[in-house]
PDB file of C-alpha atoms in Angstrom:
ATOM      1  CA  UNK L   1     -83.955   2.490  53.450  1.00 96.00           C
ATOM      2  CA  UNK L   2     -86.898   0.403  55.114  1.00 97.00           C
ATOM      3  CA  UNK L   3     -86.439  -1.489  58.665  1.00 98.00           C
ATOM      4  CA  UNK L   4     -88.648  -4.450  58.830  1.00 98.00           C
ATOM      5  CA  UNK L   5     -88.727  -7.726  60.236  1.00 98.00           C
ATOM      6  CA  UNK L   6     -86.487 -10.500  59.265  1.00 98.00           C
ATOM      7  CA  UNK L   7     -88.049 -12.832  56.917  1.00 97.00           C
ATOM      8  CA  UNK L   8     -87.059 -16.628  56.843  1.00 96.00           C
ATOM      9  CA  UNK L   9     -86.043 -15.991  53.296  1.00 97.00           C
ATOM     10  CA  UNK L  10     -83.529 -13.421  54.279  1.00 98.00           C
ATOM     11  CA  UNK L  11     -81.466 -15.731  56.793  1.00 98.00           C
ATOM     12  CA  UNK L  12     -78.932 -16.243  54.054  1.00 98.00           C
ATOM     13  CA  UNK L  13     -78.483 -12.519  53.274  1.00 98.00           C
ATOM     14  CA  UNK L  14     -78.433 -11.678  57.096  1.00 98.00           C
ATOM     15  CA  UNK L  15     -75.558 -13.900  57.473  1.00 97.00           C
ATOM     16  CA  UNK L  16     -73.359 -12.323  54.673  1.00 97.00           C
ATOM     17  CA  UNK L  17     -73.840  -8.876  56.676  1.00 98.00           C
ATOM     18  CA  UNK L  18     -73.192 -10.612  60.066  1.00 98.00           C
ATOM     19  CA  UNK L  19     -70.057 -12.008  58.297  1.00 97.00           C
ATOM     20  CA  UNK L  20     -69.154  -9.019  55.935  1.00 97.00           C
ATOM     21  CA  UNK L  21     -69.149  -6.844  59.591  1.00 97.00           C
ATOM     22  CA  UNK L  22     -67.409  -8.543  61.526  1.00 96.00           C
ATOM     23  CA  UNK L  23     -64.839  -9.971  58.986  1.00 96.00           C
ATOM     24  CA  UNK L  24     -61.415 -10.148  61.048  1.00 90.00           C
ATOM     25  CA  UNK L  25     -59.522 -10.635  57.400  1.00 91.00           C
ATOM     26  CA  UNK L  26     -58.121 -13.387  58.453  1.00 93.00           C
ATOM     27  CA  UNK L  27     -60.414 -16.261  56.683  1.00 90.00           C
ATOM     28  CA  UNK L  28     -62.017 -17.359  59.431  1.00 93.00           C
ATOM     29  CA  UNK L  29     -66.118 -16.994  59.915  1.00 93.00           C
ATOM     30  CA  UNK L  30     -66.627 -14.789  62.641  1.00 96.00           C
ATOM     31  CA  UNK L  31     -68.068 -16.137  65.708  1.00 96.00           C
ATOM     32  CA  UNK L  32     -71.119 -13.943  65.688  1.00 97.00           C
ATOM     33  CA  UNK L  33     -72.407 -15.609  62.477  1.00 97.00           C
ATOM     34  CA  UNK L  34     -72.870 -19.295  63.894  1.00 96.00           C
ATOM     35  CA  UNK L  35     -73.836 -17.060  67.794  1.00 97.00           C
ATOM     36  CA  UNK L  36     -77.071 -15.816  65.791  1.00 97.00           C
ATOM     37  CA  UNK L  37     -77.582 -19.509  64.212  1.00 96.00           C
ATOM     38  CA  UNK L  38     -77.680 -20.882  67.456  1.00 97.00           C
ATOM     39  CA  UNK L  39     -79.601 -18.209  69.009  1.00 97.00           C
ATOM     40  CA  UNK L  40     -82.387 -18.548  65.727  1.00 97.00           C
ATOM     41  CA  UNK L  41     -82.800 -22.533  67.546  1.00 97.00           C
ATOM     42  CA  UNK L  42     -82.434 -21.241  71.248  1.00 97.00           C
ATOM     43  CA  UNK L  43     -85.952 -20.878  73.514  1.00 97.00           C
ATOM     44  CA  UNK L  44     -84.589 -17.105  73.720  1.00 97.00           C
ATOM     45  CA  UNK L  45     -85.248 -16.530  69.902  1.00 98.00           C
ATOM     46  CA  UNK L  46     -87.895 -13.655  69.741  1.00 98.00           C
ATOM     47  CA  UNK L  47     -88.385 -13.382  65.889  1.00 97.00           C
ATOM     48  CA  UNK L  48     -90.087  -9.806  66.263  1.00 97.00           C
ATOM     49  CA  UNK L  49     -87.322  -8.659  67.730  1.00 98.00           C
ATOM     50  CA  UNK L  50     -84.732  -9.470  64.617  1.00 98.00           C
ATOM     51  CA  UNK L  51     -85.004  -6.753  62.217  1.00 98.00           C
ATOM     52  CA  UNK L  52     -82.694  -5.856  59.064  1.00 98.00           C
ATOM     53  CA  UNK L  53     -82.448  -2.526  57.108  1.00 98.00           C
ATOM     54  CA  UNK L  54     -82.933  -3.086  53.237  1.00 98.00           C
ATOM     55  CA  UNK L  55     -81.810  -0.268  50.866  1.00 96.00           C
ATOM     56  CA  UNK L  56     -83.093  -1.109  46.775  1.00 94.00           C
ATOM     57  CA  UNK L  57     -83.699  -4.819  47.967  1.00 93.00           C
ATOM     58  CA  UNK L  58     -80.938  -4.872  49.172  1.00 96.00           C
ATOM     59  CA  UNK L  59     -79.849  -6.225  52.755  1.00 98.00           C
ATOM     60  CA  UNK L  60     -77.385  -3.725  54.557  1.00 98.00           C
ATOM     61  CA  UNK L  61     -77.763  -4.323  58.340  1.00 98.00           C
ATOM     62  CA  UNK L  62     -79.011  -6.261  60.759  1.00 98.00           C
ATOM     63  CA  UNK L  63     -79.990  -6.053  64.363  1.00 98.00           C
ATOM     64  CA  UNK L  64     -81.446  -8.715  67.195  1.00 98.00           C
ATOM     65  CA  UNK L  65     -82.574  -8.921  70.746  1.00 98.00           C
ATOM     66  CA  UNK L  66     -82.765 -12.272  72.485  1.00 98.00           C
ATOM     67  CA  UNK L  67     -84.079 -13.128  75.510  1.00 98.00           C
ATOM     68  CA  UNK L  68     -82.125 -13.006  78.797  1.00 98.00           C
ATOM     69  CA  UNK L  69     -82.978 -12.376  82.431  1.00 98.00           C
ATOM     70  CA  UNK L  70     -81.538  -9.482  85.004  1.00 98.00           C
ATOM     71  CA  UNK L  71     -82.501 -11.382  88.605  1.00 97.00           C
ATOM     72  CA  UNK L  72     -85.562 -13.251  88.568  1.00 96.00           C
ATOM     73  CA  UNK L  73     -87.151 -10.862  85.690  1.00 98.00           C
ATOM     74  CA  UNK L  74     -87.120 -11.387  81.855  1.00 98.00           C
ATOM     75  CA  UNK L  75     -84.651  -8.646  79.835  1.00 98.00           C
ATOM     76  CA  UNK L  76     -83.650  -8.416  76.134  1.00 98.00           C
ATOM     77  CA  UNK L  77     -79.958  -8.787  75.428  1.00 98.00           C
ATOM     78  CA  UNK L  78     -79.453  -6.973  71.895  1.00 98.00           C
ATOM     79  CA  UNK L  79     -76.664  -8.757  69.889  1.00 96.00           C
ATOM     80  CA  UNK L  80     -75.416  -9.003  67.794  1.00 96.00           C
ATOM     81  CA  UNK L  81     -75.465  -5.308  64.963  1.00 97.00           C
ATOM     82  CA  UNK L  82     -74.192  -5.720  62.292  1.00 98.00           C
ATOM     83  CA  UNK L  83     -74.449  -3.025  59.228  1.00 98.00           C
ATOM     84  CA  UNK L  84     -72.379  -4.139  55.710  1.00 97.00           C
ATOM     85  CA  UNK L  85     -68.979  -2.723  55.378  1.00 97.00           C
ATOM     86  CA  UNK L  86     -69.837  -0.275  52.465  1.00 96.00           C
ATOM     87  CA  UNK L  87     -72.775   1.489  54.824  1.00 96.00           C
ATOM     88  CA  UNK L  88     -71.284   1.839  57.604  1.00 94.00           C
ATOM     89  CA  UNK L  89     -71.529   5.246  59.486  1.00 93.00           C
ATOM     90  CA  UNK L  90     -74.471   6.188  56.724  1.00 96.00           C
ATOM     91  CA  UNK L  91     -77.142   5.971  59.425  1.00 96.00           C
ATOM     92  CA  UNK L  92     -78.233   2.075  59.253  1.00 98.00           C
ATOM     93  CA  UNK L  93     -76.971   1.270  62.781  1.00 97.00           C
ATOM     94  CA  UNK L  94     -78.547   4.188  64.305  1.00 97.00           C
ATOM     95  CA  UNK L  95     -82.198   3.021  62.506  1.00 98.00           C
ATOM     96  CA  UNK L  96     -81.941  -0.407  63.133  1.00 98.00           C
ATOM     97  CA  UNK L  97     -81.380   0.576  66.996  1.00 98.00           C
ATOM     98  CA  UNK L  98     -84.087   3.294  67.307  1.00 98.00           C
ATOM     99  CA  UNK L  99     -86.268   0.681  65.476  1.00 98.00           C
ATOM    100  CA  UNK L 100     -85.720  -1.895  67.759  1.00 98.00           C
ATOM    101  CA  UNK L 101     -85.765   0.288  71.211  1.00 98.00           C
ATOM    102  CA  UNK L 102     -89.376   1.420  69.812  1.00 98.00           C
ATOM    103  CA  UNK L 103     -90.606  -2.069  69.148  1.00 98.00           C
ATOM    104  CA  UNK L 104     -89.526  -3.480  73.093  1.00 98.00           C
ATOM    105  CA  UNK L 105     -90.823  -0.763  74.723  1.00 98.00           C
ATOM    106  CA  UNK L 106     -94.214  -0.946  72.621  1.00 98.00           C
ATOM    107  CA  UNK L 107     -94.444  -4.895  73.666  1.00 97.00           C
ATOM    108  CA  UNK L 108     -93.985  -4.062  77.396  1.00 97.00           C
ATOM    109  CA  UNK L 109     -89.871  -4.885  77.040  1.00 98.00           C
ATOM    110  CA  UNK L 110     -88.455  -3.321  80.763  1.00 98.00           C
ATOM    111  CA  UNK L 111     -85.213  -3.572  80.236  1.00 98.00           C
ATOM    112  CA  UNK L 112     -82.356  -4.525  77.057  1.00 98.00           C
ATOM    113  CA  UNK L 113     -79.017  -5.060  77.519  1.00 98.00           C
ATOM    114  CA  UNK L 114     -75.470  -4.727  75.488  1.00 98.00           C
ATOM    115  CA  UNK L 115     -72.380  -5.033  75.380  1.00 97.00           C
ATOM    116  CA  UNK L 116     -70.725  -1.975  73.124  1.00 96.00           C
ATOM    117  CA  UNK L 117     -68.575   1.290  72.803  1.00 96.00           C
ATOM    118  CA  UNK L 118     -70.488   3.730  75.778  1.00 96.00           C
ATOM    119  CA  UNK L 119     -69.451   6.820  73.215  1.00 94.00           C
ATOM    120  CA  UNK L 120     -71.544   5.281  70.879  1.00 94.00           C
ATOM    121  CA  UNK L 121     -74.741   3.706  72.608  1.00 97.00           C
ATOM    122  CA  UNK L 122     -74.814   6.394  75.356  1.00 96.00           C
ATOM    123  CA  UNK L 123     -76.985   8.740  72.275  1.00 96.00           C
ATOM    124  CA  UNK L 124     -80.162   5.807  72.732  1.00 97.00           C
ATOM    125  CA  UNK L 125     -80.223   6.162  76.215  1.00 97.00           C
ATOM    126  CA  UNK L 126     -78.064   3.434  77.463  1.00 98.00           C
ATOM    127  CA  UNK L 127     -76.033   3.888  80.723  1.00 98.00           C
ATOM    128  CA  UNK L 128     -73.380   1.363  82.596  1.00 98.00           C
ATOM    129  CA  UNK L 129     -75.915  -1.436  83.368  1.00 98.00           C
ATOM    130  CA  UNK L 130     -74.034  -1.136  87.125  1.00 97.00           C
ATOM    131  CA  UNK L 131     -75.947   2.113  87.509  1.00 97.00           C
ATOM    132  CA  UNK L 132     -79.303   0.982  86.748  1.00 97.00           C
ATOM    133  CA  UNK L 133     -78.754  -2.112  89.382  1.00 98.00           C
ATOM    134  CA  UNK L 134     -77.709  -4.913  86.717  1.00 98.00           C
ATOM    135  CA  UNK L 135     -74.680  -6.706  87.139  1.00 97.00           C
ATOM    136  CA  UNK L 136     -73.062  -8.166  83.731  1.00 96.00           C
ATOM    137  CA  UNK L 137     -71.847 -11.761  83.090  1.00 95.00           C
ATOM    138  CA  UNK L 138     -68.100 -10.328  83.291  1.00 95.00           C
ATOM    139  CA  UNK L 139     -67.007  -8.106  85.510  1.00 94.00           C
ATOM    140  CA  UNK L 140     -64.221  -6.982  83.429  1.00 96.00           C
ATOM    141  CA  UNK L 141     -66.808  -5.175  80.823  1.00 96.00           C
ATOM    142  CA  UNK L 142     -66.989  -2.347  83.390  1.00 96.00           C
ATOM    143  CA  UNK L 143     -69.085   0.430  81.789  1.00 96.00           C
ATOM    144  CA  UNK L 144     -68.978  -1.435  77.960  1.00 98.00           C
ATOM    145  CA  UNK L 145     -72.036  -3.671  79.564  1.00 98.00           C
ATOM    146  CA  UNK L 146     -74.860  -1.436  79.474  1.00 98.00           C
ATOM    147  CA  UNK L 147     -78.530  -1.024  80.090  1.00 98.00           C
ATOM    148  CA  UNK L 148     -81.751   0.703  79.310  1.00 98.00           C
ATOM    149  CA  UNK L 149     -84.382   0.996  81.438  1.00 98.00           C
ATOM    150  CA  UNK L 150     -88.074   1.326  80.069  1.00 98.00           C
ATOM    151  CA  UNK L 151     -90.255   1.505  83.375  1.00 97.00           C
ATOM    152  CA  UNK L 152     -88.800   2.312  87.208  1.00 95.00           C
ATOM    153  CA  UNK L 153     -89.736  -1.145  88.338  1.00 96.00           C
ATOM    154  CA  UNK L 154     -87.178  -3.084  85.553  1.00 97.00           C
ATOM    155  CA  UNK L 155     -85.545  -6.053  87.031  1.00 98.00           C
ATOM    156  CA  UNK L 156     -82.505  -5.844  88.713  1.00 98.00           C
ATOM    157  CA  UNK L 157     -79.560  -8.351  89.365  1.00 98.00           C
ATOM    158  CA  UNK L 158     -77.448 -10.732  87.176  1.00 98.00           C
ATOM    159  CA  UNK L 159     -77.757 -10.518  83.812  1.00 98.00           C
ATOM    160  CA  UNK L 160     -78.423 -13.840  82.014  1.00 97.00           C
ATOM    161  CA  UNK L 161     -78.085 -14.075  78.385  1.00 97.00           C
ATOM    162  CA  UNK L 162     -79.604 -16.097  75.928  1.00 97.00           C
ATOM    163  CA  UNK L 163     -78.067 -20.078  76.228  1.00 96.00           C
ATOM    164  CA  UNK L 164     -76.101 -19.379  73.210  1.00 97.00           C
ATOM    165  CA  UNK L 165     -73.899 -16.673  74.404  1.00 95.00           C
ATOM    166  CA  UNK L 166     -72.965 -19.131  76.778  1.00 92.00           C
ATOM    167  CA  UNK L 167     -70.758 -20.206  74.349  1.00 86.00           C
ATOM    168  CA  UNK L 168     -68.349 -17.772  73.404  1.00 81.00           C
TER     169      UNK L 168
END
């Protein structure tokens, strides 16, 4: 398996993993498919920072990071991850995540952001974004909103999004 950059040719594939992962079984598209459309046309769309994991040419996961604001200072928001049904706790989430962590802090990233299960996240360093000074959009998320700090001086304050997630 090989994590690399999303490639404009692979939008279509990226979107039957968003779909495939977050497939309710009810019919309906899930909301985080048309959430990453919208976010690929949003100001806040950072294409170096969308990366999929591709296993024999294959397409089996899929991560992003978006830009959003703590306070006054720019932040990544990570969101959506999604991995295909069928590779699921094989170790594609946890490379697509290391992957991206590695790439924002190599281009000077301060902070990213989340909103996901503590149990699992906690393991790449993330803590409840309240602890590191950075409040999230909804108070009820409690410790599921969560930060990472790269530098001592990160931004602190209200977390802003990307436009998109504005949405939801």
């Amino acid at each position: 398996m090989i994590v690399r950059r999303e490639r404009p040719e692979d939008v279509p594939a990226v979107r039957a993993v968003v779909a495939a992962a977050f497939d309710g079984g009810d019919g309906v598209i899930p909301v985080e498919v048309g959430l990453l459309d919208r976010l690929r046309e949003d100001v806040g769309w950072i294409p170096r920072f969308s990366l999929v994991a591709e296993d024999a040419g294959e397409l089996v996961g899929h991560v992003v990071a978006t830009r959003g604001h703590a306070g006054d200072g720019p932040a990544l928001g990570i969101g959506p991850v999604a991995v295909r049904p069928d590779r699921q706790g094989r170790g594609v989430g946890t490379a697509l995540l290391h992957t991206l962590l590695g790439a924002a802090e190599a281009q000077d990233e301060e902070l990213v952001v989340l909103l996901g299960e503590p149990a699992w996240y906690g393991r790449f360093g993330f803590v409840p974004a309240a602890d590191l000074g950075v409040d999230g959009p909804d108070p009820a998320w409690g410790g599921y909103f969560q930060a990472r700090r790269f530098t001592p001086t990160a931004p602190r304050g209200a977390f802003r999004y990307a436009a998109p997630f504005d949405d939801l």
